[in-house]
XYZ file of C-alpha atoms in Angstrom:
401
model
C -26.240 -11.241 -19.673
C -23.537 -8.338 -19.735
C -24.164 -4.920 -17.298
C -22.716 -1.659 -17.733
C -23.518 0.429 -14.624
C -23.161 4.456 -14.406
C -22.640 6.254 -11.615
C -24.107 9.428 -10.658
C -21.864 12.183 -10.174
C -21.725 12.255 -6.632
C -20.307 8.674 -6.789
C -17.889 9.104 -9.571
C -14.227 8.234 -9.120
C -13.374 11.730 -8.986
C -15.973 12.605 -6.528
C -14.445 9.333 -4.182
C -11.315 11.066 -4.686
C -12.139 14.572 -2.717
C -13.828 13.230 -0.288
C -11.295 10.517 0.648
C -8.926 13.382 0.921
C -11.223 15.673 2.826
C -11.351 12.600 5.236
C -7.453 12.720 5.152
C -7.474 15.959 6.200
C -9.901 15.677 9.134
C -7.750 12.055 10.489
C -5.315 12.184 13.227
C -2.094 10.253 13.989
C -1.658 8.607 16.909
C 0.796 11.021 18.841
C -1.675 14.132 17.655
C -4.976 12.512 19.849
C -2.078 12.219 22.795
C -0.869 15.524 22.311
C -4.568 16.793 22.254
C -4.809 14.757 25.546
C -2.155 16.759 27.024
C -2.741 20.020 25.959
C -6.356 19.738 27.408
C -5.187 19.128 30.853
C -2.442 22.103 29.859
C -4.787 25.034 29.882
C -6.800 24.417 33.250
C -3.178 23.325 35.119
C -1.863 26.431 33.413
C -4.951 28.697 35.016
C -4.394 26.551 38.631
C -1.099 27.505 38.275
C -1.492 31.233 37.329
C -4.169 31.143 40.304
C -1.217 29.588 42.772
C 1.348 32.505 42.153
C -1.361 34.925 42.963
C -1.450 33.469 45.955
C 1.769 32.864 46.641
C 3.401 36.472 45.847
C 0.124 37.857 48.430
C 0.738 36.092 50.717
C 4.837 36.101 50.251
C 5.847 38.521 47.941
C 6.951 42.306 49.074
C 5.011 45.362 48.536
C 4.143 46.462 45.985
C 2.073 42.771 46.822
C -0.518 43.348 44.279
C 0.921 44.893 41.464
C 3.811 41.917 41.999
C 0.984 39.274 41.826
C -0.846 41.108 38.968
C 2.083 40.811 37.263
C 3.626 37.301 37.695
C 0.166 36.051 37.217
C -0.565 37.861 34.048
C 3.168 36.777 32.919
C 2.343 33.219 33.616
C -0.897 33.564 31.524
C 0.968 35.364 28.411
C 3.931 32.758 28.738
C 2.427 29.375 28.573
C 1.861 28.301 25.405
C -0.622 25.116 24.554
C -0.822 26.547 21.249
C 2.526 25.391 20.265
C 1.613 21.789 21.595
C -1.422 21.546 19.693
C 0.362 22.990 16.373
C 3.469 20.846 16.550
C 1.737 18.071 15.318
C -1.054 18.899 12.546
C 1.704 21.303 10.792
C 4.148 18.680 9.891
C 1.145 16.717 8.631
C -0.165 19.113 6.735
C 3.179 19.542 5.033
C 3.412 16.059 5.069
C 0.297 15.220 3.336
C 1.064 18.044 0.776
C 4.520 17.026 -0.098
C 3.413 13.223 -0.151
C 0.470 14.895 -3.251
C 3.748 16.551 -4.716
C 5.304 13.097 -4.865
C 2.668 11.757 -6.334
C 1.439 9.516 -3.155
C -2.311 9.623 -2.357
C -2.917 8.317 1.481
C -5.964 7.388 2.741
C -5.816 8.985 5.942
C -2.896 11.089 8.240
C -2.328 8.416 10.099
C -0.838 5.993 7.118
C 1.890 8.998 7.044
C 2.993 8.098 10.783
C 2.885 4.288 9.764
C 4.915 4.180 6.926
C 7.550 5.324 8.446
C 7.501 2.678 11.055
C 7.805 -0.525 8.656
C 10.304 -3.054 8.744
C 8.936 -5.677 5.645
C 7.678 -4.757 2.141
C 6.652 -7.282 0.102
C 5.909 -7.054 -3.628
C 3.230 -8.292 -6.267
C 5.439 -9.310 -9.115
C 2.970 -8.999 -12.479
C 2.089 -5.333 -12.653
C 3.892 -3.960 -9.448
C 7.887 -5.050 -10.269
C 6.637 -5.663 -14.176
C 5.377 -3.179 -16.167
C 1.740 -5.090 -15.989
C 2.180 -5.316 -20.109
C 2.792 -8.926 -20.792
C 3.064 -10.457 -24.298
C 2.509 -13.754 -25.793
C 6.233 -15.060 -26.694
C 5.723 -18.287 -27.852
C 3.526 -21.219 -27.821
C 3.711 -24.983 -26.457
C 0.723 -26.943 -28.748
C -0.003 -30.304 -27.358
C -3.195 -31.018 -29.266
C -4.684 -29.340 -32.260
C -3.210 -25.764 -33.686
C -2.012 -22.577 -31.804
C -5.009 -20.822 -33.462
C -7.580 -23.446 -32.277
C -5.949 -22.847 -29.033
C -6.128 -19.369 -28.865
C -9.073 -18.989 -30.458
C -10.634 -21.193 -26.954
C -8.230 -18.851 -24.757
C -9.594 -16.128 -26.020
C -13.213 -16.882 -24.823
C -11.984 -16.777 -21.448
C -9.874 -14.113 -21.671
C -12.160 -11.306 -23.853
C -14.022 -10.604 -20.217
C -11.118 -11.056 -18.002
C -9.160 -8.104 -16.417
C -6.146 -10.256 -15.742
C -3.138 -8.404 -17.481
C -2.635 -12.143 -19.552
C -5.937 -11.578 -20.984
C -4.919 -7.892 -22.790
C -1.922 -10.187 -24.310
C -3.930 -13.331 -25.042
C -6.495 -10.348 -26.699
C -3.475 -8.564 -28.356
C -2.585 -12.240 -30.414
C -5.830 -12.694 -31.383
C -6.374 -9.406 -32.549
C -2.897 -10.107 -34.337
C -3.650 -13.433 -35.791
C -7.637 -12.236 -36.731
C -8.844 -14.701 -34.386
C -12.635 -14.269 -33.527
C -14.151 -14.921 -30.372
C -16.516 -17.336 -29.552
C -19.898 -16.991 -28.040
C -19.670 -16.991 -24.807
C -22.681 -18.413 -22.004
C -21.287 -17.935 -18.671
C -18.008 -16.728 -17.266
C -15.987 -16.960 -14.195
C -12.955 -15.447 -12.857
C -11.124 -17.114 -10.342
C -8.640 -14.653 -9.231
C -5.087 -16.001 -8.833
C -6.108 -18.863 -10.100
C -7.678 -18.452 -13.719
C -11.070 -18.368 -15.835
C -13.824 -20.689 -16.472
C -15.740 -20.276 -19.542
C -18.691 -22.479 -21.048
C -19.328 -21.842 -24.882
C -22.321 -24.244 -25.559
C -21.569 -27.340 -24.327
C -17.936 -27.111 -23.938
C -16.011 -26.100 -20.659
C -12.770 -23.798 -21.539
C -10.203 -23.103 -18.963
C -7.091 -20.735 -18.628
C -5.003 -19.983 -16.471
C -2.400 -21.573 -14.515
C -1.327 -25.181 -14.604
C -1.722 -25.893 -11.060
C -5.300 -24.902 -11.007
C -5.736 -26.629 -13.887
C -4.843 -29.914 -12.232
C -7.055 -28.855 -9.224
C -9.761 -28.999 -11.556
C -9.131 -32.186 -13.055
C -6.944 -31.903 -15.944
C -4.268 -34.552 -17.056
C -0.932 -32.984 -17.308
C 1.142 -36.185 -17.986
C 4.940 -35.816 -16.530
C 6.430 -35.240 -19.717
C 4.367 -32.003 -20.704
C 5.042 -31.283 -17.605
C 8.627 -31.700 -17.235
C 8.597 -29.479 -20.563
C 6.890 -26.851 -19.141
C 8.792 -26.519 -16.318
C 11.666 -25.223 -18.898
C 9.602 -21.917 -19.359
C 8.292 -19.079 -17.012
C 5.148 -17.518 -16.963
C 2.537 -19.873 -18.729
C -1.376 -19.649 -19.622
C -2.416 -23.401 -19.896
C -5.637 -23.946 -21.892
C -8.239 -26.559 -21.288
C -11.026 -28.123 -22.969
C -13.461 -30.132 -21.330
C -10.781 -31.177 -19.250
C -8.366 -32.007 -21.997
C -5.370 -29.863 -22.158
C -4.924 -28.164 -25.376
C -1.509 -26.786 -24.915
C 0.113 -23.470 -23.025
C 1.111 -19.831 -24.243
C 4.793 -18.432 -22.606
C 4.085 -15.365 -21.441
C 6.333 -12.487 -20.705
C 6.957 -9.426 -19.303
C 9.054 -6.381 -18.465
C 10.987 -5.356 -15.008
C 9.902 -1.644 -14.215
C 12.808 -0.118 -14.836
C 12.819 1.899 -11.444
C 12.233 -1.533 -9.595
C 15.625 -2.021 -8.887
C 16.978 0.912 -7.301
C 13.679 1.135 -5.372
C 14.619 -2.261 -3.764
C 17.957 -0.947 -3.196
C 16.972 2.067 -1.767
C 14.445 0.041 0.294
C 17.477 -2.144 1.850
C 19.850 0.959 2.398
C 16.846 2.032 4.742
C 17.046 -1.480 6.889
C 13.869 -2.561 5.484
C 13.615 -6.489 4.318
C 12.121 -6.551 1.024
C 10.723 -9.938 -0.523
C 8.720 -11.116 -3.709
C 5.423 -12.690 -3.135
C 3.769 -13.641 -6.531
C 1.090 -16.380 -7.697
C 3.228 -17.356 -10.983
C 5.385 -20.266 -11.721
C 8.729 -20.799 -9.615
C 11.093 -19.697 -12.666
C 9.562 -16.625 -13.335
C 8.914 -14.931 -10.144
C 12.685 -15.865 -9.322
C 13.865 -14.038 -12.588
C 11.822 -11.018 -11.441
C 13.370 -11.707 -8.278
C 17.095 -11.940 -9.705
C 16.638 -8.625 -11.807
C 15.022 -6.718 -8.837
C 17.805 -7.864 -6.574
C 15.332 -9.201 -4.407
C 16.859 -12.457 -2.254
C 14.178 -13.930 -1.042
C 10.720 -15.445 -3.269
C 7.318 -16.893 -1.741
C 6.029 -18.013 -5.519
C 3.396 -20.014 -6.782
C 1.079 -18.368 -3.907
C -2.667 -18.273 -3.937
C -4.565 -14.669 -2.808
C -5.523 -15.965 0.972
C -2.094 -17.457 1.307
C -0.369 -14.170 0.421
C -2.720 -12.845 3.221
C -1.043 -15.408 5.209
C 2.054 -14.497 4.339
C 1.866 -10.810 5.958
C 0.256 -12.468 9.313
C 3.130 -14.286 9.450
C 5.497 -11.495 9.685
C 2.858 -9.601 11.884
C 2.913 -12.115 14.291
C 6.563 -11.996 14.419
C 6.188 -8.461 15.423
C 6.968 -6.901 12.470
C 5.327 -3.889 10.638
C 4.300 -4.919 7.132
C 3.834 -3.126 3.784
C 2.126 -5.012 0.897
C 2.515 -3.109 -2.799
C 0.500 -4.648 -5.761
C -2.316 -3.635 -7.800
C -4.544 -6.642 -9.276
C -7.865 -8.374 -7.661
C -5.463 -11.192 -6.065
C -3.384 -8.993 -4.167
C -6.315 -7.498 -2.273
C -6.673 -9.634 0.762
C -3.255 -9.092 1.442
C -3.438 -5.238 0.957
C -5.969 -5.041 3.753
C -4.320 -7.217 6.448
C -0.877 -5.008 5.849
C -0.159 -2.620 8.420
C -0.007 -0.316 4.922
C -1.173 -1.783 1.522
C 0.180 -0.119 -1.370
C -1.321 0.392 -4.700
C -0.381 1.517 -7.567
C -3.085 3.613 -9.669
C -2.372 1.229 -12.857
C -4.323 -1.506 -10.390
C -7.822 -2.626 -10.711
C -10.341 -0.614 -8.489
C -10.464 -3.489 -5.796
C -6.831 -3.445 -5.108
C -6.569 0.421 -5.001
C -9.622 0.855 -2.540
C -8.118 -1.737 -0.374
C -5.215 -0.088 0.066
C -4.356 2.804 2.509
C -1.747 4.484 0.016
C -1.542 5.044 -3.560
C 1.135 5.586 -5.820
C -0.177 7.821 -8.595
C 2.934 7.366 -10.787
C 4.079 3.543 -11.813
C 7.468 4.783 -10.885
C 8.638 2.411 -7.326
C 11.161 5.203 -6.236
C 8.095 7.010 -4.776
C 7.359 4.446 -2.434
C 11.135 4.544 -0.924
C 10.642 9.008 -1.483
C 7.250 8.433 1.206
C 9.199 6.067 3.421
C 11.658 8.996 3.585
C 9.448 11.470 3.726
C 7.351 9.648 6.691
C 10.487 9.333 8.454
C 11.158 12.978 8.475
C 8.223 13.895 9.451
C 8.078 11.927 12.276
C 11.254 13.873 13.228
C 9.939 16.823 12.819
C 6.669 16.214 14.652
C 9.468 15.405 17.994
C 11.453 18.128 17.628
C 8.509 20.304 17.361
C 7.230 18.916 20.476
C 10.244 18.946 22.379
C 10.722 22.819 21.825
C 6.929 23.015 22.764
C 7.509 21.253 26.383
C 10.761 22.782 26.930
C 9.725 26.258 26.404
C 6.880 25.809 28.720
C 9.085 23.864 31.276
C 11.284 26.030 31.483
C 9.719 29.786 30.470
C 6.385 29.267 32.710
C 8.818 29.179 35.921
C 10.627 32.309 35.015
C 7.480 34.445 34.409
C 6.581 32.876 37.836
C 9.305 34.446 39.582
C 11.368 31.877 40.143
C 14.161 33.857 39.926
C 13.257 36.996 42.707
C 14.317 35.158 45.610
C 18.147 34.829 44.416
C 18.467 37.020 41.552
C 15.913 40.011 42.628
């Protein structure tokens, strides 16, 4: 049974779209709901105050006593300024959040723009965040029957499957004028692979540790062959495996001066990625990334950011398939690209709209500044008043006259 659902327009990506920004727009950062707590208690201790130097200049002051008072008081009224408070925060943001558009960086909300700025780990997806998410079929490694047989079974897994293998493994067929298979049910397993049942048979692809979690003999010697290559697709048949296609795939080309420019800023930057050992450490090697958690299933990349939350650290998760979702939700700020599936990209709180990775390091900046803006703004706010409100007081009668 296949379904093809249409939205109406109201629920239409585009429709999503404005009214997660509209919601953008109405969020506040944390320091703009304590500024908003200040500047409430501001105007009534502003009036007390006004109300005080009444007092005190007609009870005190010399003659002319009222026209003194009038004055100070009104001074006091016209000089203190909680408008300045309550601006110096939703202005940068504003700016912020429209610079961030410029840039090509979608947030969720105003707060994320606060956050990023505050992160000390990113961690990276490899296939489709660091690689250009276009993999091809490089080679084949037969171990029964012919590479056409084989990919003529892979390809009734892969037809329905929105793993970026599956456009390749769809790509050779298409080259080779393979024909699928009819296909009775279908599962996708993400980070792990697809089952498919055509009639009575059971196909499998995907990767070759899940395929030994489901049962299939992978004597040591295929093994120890396979462990030459990087990214692999095994392929199974009723529990008999058929053989494995070598997969491969391009470095972004921005990828490694992001990382770079990620570093300079004192962030630690690390690859965690569900394929094989030797090709998330080539990724790795060419991104000029140190440090590799490969071989990872979707819950244990989840783990992976606890980990680092629990060490106190502020974490950043960037990738853009179905497996990296859980992980994009339990980061402080999960990062998708707009080249992701729909899952990853609504699980995240930003989104780069551009597959470029220099944008992410261009927000990081960008939060950063902002953030130093929104302090300077405030501290000319509270040392205007501090030191302005006093004057139109009449601080300075008694000595100065």
């Amino acid at each position: 049974l296949e379904i093809r659902v249409a939205r109406p327009g109201d629920e239409s990506a585009l429709a999503r779209i404005v009214e997660a920004v509209r919601e953008s727009q109405a969020t506040k950062p944390k320091i703009q709901r304590f500024v908003d707590t200040v500047a409430a208690w501001f105007v009534p201790a502003v009036l007390l105050l006004a109300a005080a130097v009444a007092a005190a200049w007609m009870s005190w002051g010399p003659e002319p006593r009222f026209l003194l008072a009038l004055t100070c008081t009104v001074s006091v009224l016209a000089c203190a300024c909680p408008c300045a408070l309550g601006l110096a925060t939703p202005l940068a943001v504003v700016a912020g959040i429209g610079r961030a558009a410029e840039m090509g960086v979608f947030l969720r909300n105003a707060e994320i723009l606060e956050e990023v700025g505050k992160l000390d780990v990113v961690l990276f997806d490899k296939t489709g965040t660091l690689t250009e998410g276009r993999p091809r079929v490089a080679g084949a490694i037969t171990l029964r029957g012919t590479e056409d047989e084989m990919l003529a079974w892979a390809l009734a897994c892969e037809e329905r499957s929105e793993h970026p293998f599956a456009a390749a493994i769809v790509a050779r067929a298409k080259e080779r004028k393979i024909k699928s298979q009819p296909v009775d049910s279908f599962e996708a397993l993400p980070g792990r692979g697809v089952l498919a049942r055509v009639g009575t048979r059971a196909v499998r692809a995907g990767s070759l540790p899940w395929l030994r979690e489901e049962g299939v003999a992978i004597p040591h010697d295929d093994a120890t062959r396979f462990s030459e290559f990087g990214s692999l697709l095994g392929v199974a048949l009723d529990g008999d495996l058929l053989g494995a296609f070598q997969m491969e795939d391009s470095l972004r080309p921005s990828a490694p001066a992001a990382v770079a420019a990620l570093k300079e800023m004192g962030l630690e930057v690390y690859l965690v990625s569900g394929d094989r050992n030797a090709a998330a450490y080539r990724a790795a090697e060419l991104a000029g990334i140190g440090t590799v958690f490969a071989e990872v299933r979707p819950e244990e990349k989840a783990g992976i950011v606890r980990r680092f939350q629990s060490e106190g650290k502020r974490v950043a998760m960037v990738g853009e398939g179905f497996n990296d979702a859980p992980a994009l939700s339990h980061a402080d700020v999960g990062v998708a690209l707009a080249t992701g599936t729909d899952v990853a990209i609504e699980s995240a709180d930003m989104t780069l709209l551009n597959p470029d990775l220099m944008t992410l390091a261009r927000a990081i900046k960008l939060s950063r500044r902002i953030r130093r803006v929104i302090r300077e703004n405030l501290a000319w706010a509270f040392v205007y008043n501090l030191l302005l409100i006093p004057v139109a007081a009449g601080v300075q009668y008694p000595r100065f006259g």
